[in-house]
mmCIF file of C-alpha atoms in Angstrom:
data_model
loop_
_atom_site.group_PDB
_atom_site.id
_atom_site.type_symbol
_atom_site.label_atom_id
_atom_site.label_comp_id
_atom_site.label_asym_id
_atom_site.label_seq_id
_atom_site.Cartn_x
_atom_site.Cartn_y
_atom_site.Cartn_z
ATOM 1 C CA MET P 209 144.074 125.062 162.103
ATOM 2 C CA TRP P 210 141.252 125.630 163.806
ATOM 3 C CA LYS P 211 140.238 128.330 161.966
ATOM 4 C CA GLN P 212 141.200 126.192 158.596
ATOM 5 C CA LEU P 213 138.865 123.792 160.459
ATOM 6 C CA TRP P 214 136.276 125.675 161.617
ATOM 7 C CA LYS P 215 135.912 127.568 158.097
ATOM 8 C CA LYS P 216 135.793 124.288 155.781
ATOM 9 C CA TRP P 217 133.038 123.108 158.528
ATOM 10 C CA THR P 218 130.464 126.518 158.347
ATOM 11 C CA LEU P 219 131.708 127.216 154.601
ATOM 12 C CA ASP P 220 132.947 125.604 152.869
ATOM 13 C CA LYS P 221 130.845 121.609 154.074
ATOM 14 C CA PRO P 222 127.459 124.007 154.532
ATOM 15 C CA ALA P 223 127.134 125.613 151.132
ATOM 16 C CA THR P 224 128.583 122.118 148.909
ATOM 17 C CA PHE P 225 125.732 120.449 150.656
ATOM 18 C CA GLY P 226 124.182 123.763 149.358
ATOM 19 C CA ASP P 227 125.760 123.745 145.546
ATOM 20 C CA TRP P 228 124.811 119.787 146.039
ATOM 21 C CA LEU P 229 120.974 120.776 146.381
ATOM 22 C CA TRP P 230 120.960 122.957 144.150
ATOM 23 C CA GLU P 231 121.663 120.427 141.615
ATOM 24 C CA VAL P 232 119.368 117.447 142.277
ATOM 25 C CA PHE P 233 116.397 119.476 143.478
ATOM 26 C CA VAL P 234 116.532 122.301 141.106
ATOM 27 C CA VAL P 235 118.325 121.714 137.845
ATOM 28 C CA GLN P 236 118.459 117.968 137.609
ATOM 29 C CA LEU P 237 114.348 118.342 138.234
ATOM 30 C CA ALA P 238 114.074 120.763 135.120
ATOM 31 C CA ALA P 239 116.019 117.976 132.790
ATOM 32 C CA PHE P 240 113.598 115.668 133.619
ATOM 33 C CA LEU P 241 110.477 117.695 132.977
ATOM 34 C CA ASP P 242 112.258 118.535 129.844
ATOM 35 C CA ARG P 243 112.829 115.360 129.296
ATOM 36 C CA LEU P 244 108.851 114.520 130.465
ATOM 37 C CA THR P 245 106.174 113.301 128.156
ATOM 38 C CA LEU P 246 102.272 113.479 128.458
ATOM 39 C CA ARG P 247 102.494 109.621 127.634
ATOM 40 C CA GLN P 248 104.677 109.342 130.725
ATOM 41 C CA VAL P 249 102.695 110.937 133.133
ATOM 42 C CA ILE P 250 99.275 108.955 131.638
ATOM 43 C CA ALA P 251 100.939 105.642 132.606
ATOM 44 C CA PHE P 252 101.992 107.060 136.366
ATOM 45 C CA ILE P 253 98.861 107.917 136.780
ATOM 46 C CA PRO P 254 97.992 104.318 137.431
ATOM 47 C CA VAL P 255 100.658 103.584 139.812
ATOM 48 C CA LEU P 256 100.251 106.597 141.365
ATOM 49 C CA ILE P 257 96.780 105.375 142.354
ATOM 50 C CA LEU P 258 97.708 101.420 142.928
ATOM 51 C CA VAL P 259 100.491 103.370 146.225
ATOM 52 C CA LEU P 260 97.505 105.661 147.272
ATOM 53 C CA ALA P 261 95.217 102.171 147.570
ATOM 54 C CA TYR P 262 97.665 100.232 149.312
ATOM 55 C CA ALA P 263 98.890 102.870 151.449
ATOM 56 C CA HIS P 264 95.229 102.103 153.337
ATOM 57 C CA ARG P 265 95.211 105.607 154.796
ATOM 58 C CA ILE P 266 92.622 107.336 152.058
ATOM 59 C CA PRO P 267 89.294 105.375 151.245
ATOM 60 C CA ILE P 268 89.635 105.606 147.508
ATOM 61 C CA PRO P 269 86.711 104.623 145.429
ATOM 62 C CA PRO P 270 86.438 101.208 143.452
ATOM 63 C CA GLU P 271 85.484 104.045 140.569
ATOM 64 C CA LEU P 272 88.538 105.733 140.466
ATOM 65 C CA MET P 273 90.985 102.056 140.432
ATOM 66 C CA LEU P 274 89.219 101.858 137.026
ATOM 67 C CA VAL P 275 90.260 104.901 136.435
ATOM 68 C CA GLY P 276 93.619 103.406 135.732
ATOM 69 C CA ASP P 277 92.814 100.416 133.718
ATOM 70 C CA LEU P 278 90.238 103.377 131.259
ATOM 71 C CA LEU P 279 94.041 105.512 131.083
ATOM 72 C CA ALA P 280 96.183 101.931 129.458
ATOM 73 C CA TYR P 281 92.244 101.299 127.362
ATOM 74 C CA ILE P 282 93.113 103.915 125.652
ATOM 75 C CA ASP P 283 96.713 103.850 124.931
ATOM 76 C CA VAL P 284 95.821 99.839 123.602
ATOM 77 C CA ILE P 285 93.467 101.908 121.624
ATOM 78 C CA SER P 286 94.996 105.101 120.381
ATOM 79 C CA VAL P 287 97.422 101.670 118.873
ATOM 80 C CA ILE P 288 94.326 100.213 117.072
ATOM 81 C CA PHE P 289 94.002 103.445 116.179
ATOM 82 C CA LEU P 290 97.512 104.224 114.123
ATOM 83 C CA LEU P 291 97.986 100.536 112.473
ATOM 84 C CA SER P 292 93.871 101.341 110.997
ATOM 85 C CA ILE P 293 95.820 104.747 109.827
ATOM 86 C CA MET P 294 98.526 103.155 108.169
ATOM 87 C CA SER P 295 96.465 99.998 106.938
ATOM 88 C CA ARG P 296 94.716 103.315 105.499
ATOM 89 C CA VAL P 297 97.318 105.046 103.429
ATOM 90 C CA ALA P 298 98.929 101.484 102.450
ATOM 91 C CA THR P 299 95.906 100.774 100.377
ATOM 92 C CA ILE P 300 95.962 104.582 98.984
ATOM 93 C CA VAL P 301 99.470 104.278 97.898
ATOM 94 C CA PHE P 302 98.721 100.942 96.254
ATOM 95 C CA ILE P 303 96.497 101.936 94.388
ATOM 96 C CA LEU P 304 98.228 105.317 93.312
ATOM 97 C CA LYS P 305 100.296 103.400 92.304
ATOM 98 C CA GLN P 306 97.940 100.903 89.471
ATOM 99 C CA ALA P 307 96.781 104.124 89.016
ATOM 100 C CA ALA P 308 100.760 105.363 87.748
ATOM 101 C CA ALA P 309 101.331 102.318 86.193
ATOM 102 C CA HIS P 310 97.438 102.235 84.380
ATOM 103 C CA ALA P 311 98.939 106.117 83.028
ATOM 104 C CA ILE P 312 102.899 104.753 81.947
ATOM 105 C CA ARG P 313 100.700 102.075 80.067
ATOM 106 C CA LEU P 314 98.255 103.761 78.288
ATOM 107 C CA ALA P 315 101.779 106.701 77.771
ATOM 108 C CA SER P 316 103.786 103.897 76.225
ATOM 109 C CA ILE P 317 100.993 103.330 74.366
ATOM 110 C CA LEU P 318 100.039 105.605 72.561
ATOM 111 C CA LEU P 319 103.763 106.313 71.712
ATOM 112 C CA ALA P 320 103.931 102.719 69.853
ATOM 113 C CA GLY P 321 100.628 103.987 67.900
ATOM 114 C CA MET P 322 102.031 107.652 67.637
ATOM 115 C CA LYS P 323 105.693 105.631 66.016
ATOM 116 C CA GLY P 324 103.822 105.780 63.327
ATOM 117 C CA LEU P 325 102.347 108.806 62.427
ATOM 118 C CA ASP P 326 105.004 111.164 61.173
ATOM 119 C CA PHE P 327 104.121 114.864 62.026
ATOM 120 C CA ARG P 328 106.821 115.930 61.111
ATOM 121 C CA HIS P 329 108.075 115.392 56.404
ATOM 122 C CA ARG P 330 104.945 117.566 54.232
ATOM 123 C CA ARG P 331 103.644 114.829 51.900
ATOM 124 C CA GLU P 332 105.740 115.135 48.437
ATOM 125 C CA GLY P 333 104.146 117.972 46.238
ATOM 126 C CA GLY P 334 102.670 115.056 43.044
ATOM 127 C CA THR P 335 99.698 113.572 45.817
ATOM 128 C CA LYS P 336 96.882 116.675 45.825
ATOM 129 C CA SER P 337 96.344 115.465 41.922
ATOM 130 C CA ARG P 338 96.111 111.649 42.256
ATOM 131 C CA LYS P 339 93.408 110.219 42.571
ATOM 132 C CA GLY P 340 91.414 108.758 45.835
ATOM 133 C CA MET P 341 91.592 105.043 45.604
ATOM 134 C CA ALA P 342 88.976 102.832 43.224
ATOM 135 C CA GLY P 343 87.099 100.584 46.156
ATOM 136 C CA ARG P 344 87.333 103.519 48.385
ATOM 137 C CA ALA P 345 83.433 105.463 49.013
ATOM 138 C CA LYS P 346 83.600 108.893 49.255
ATOM 139 C CA ASN P 347 82.337 110.610 52.304
ATOM 140 C CA ASP P 348 83.820 113.199 54.224
ATOM 141 C CA ASN P 349 85.068 111.738 57.051
ATOM 142 C CA ASP P 350 88.730 110.493 57.052
ATOM 143 C CA ASP P 351 89.403 107.338 59.577
ATOM 144 C CA HIS P 352 91.122 107.719 63.274
ATOM 145 C CA ALA P 353 94.082 106.231 63.248
ATOM 146 C CA ALA P 354 93.929 103.154 64.858
ATOM 147 C CA ILE P 355 96.233 102.976 68.282
ATOM 148 C CA ARG P 356 95.766 100.265 70.545
ATOM 149 C CA GLY P 357 93.503 100.476 73.755
ATOM 150 C CA VAL P 358 93.039 103.655 72.984
ATOM 151 C CA ALA P 359 88.400 105.460 72.064
ATOM 152 C CA TRP P 360 88.690 108.056 69.644
ATOM 153 C CA ALA P 361 85.295 109.757 70.104
#
């Protein structure tokens, strides 16, 4: 019985305590450091400065107290900057939507105008010998097809 008690308190309990220390200070600390972000570190700096200021063991100059405010302002400015970027992106997307709608409208107008022109069938054979219209002026320039919304050069 004494041997088991001796083994339990000299080997098992310190080994369990050592395993617990390893778990807390190595494994869990490493997991915490993996999850730690730069924003969390920056947010913790003013708390650390405040604790040091109220401890009154080390005199802290007022400039160092203002560093915490500066870090908070940087956080606010970054949020404003991100919102301004999002508004610019929204404006660009709106302009692209308008340009796409205009291109689709122009393409539909062109397609509607081209339906009147039938390029798939050739002219009839007797049309070459036909004389032109009586009231038409004789010039070499052919008129282009009239398509609404499109200007020909």
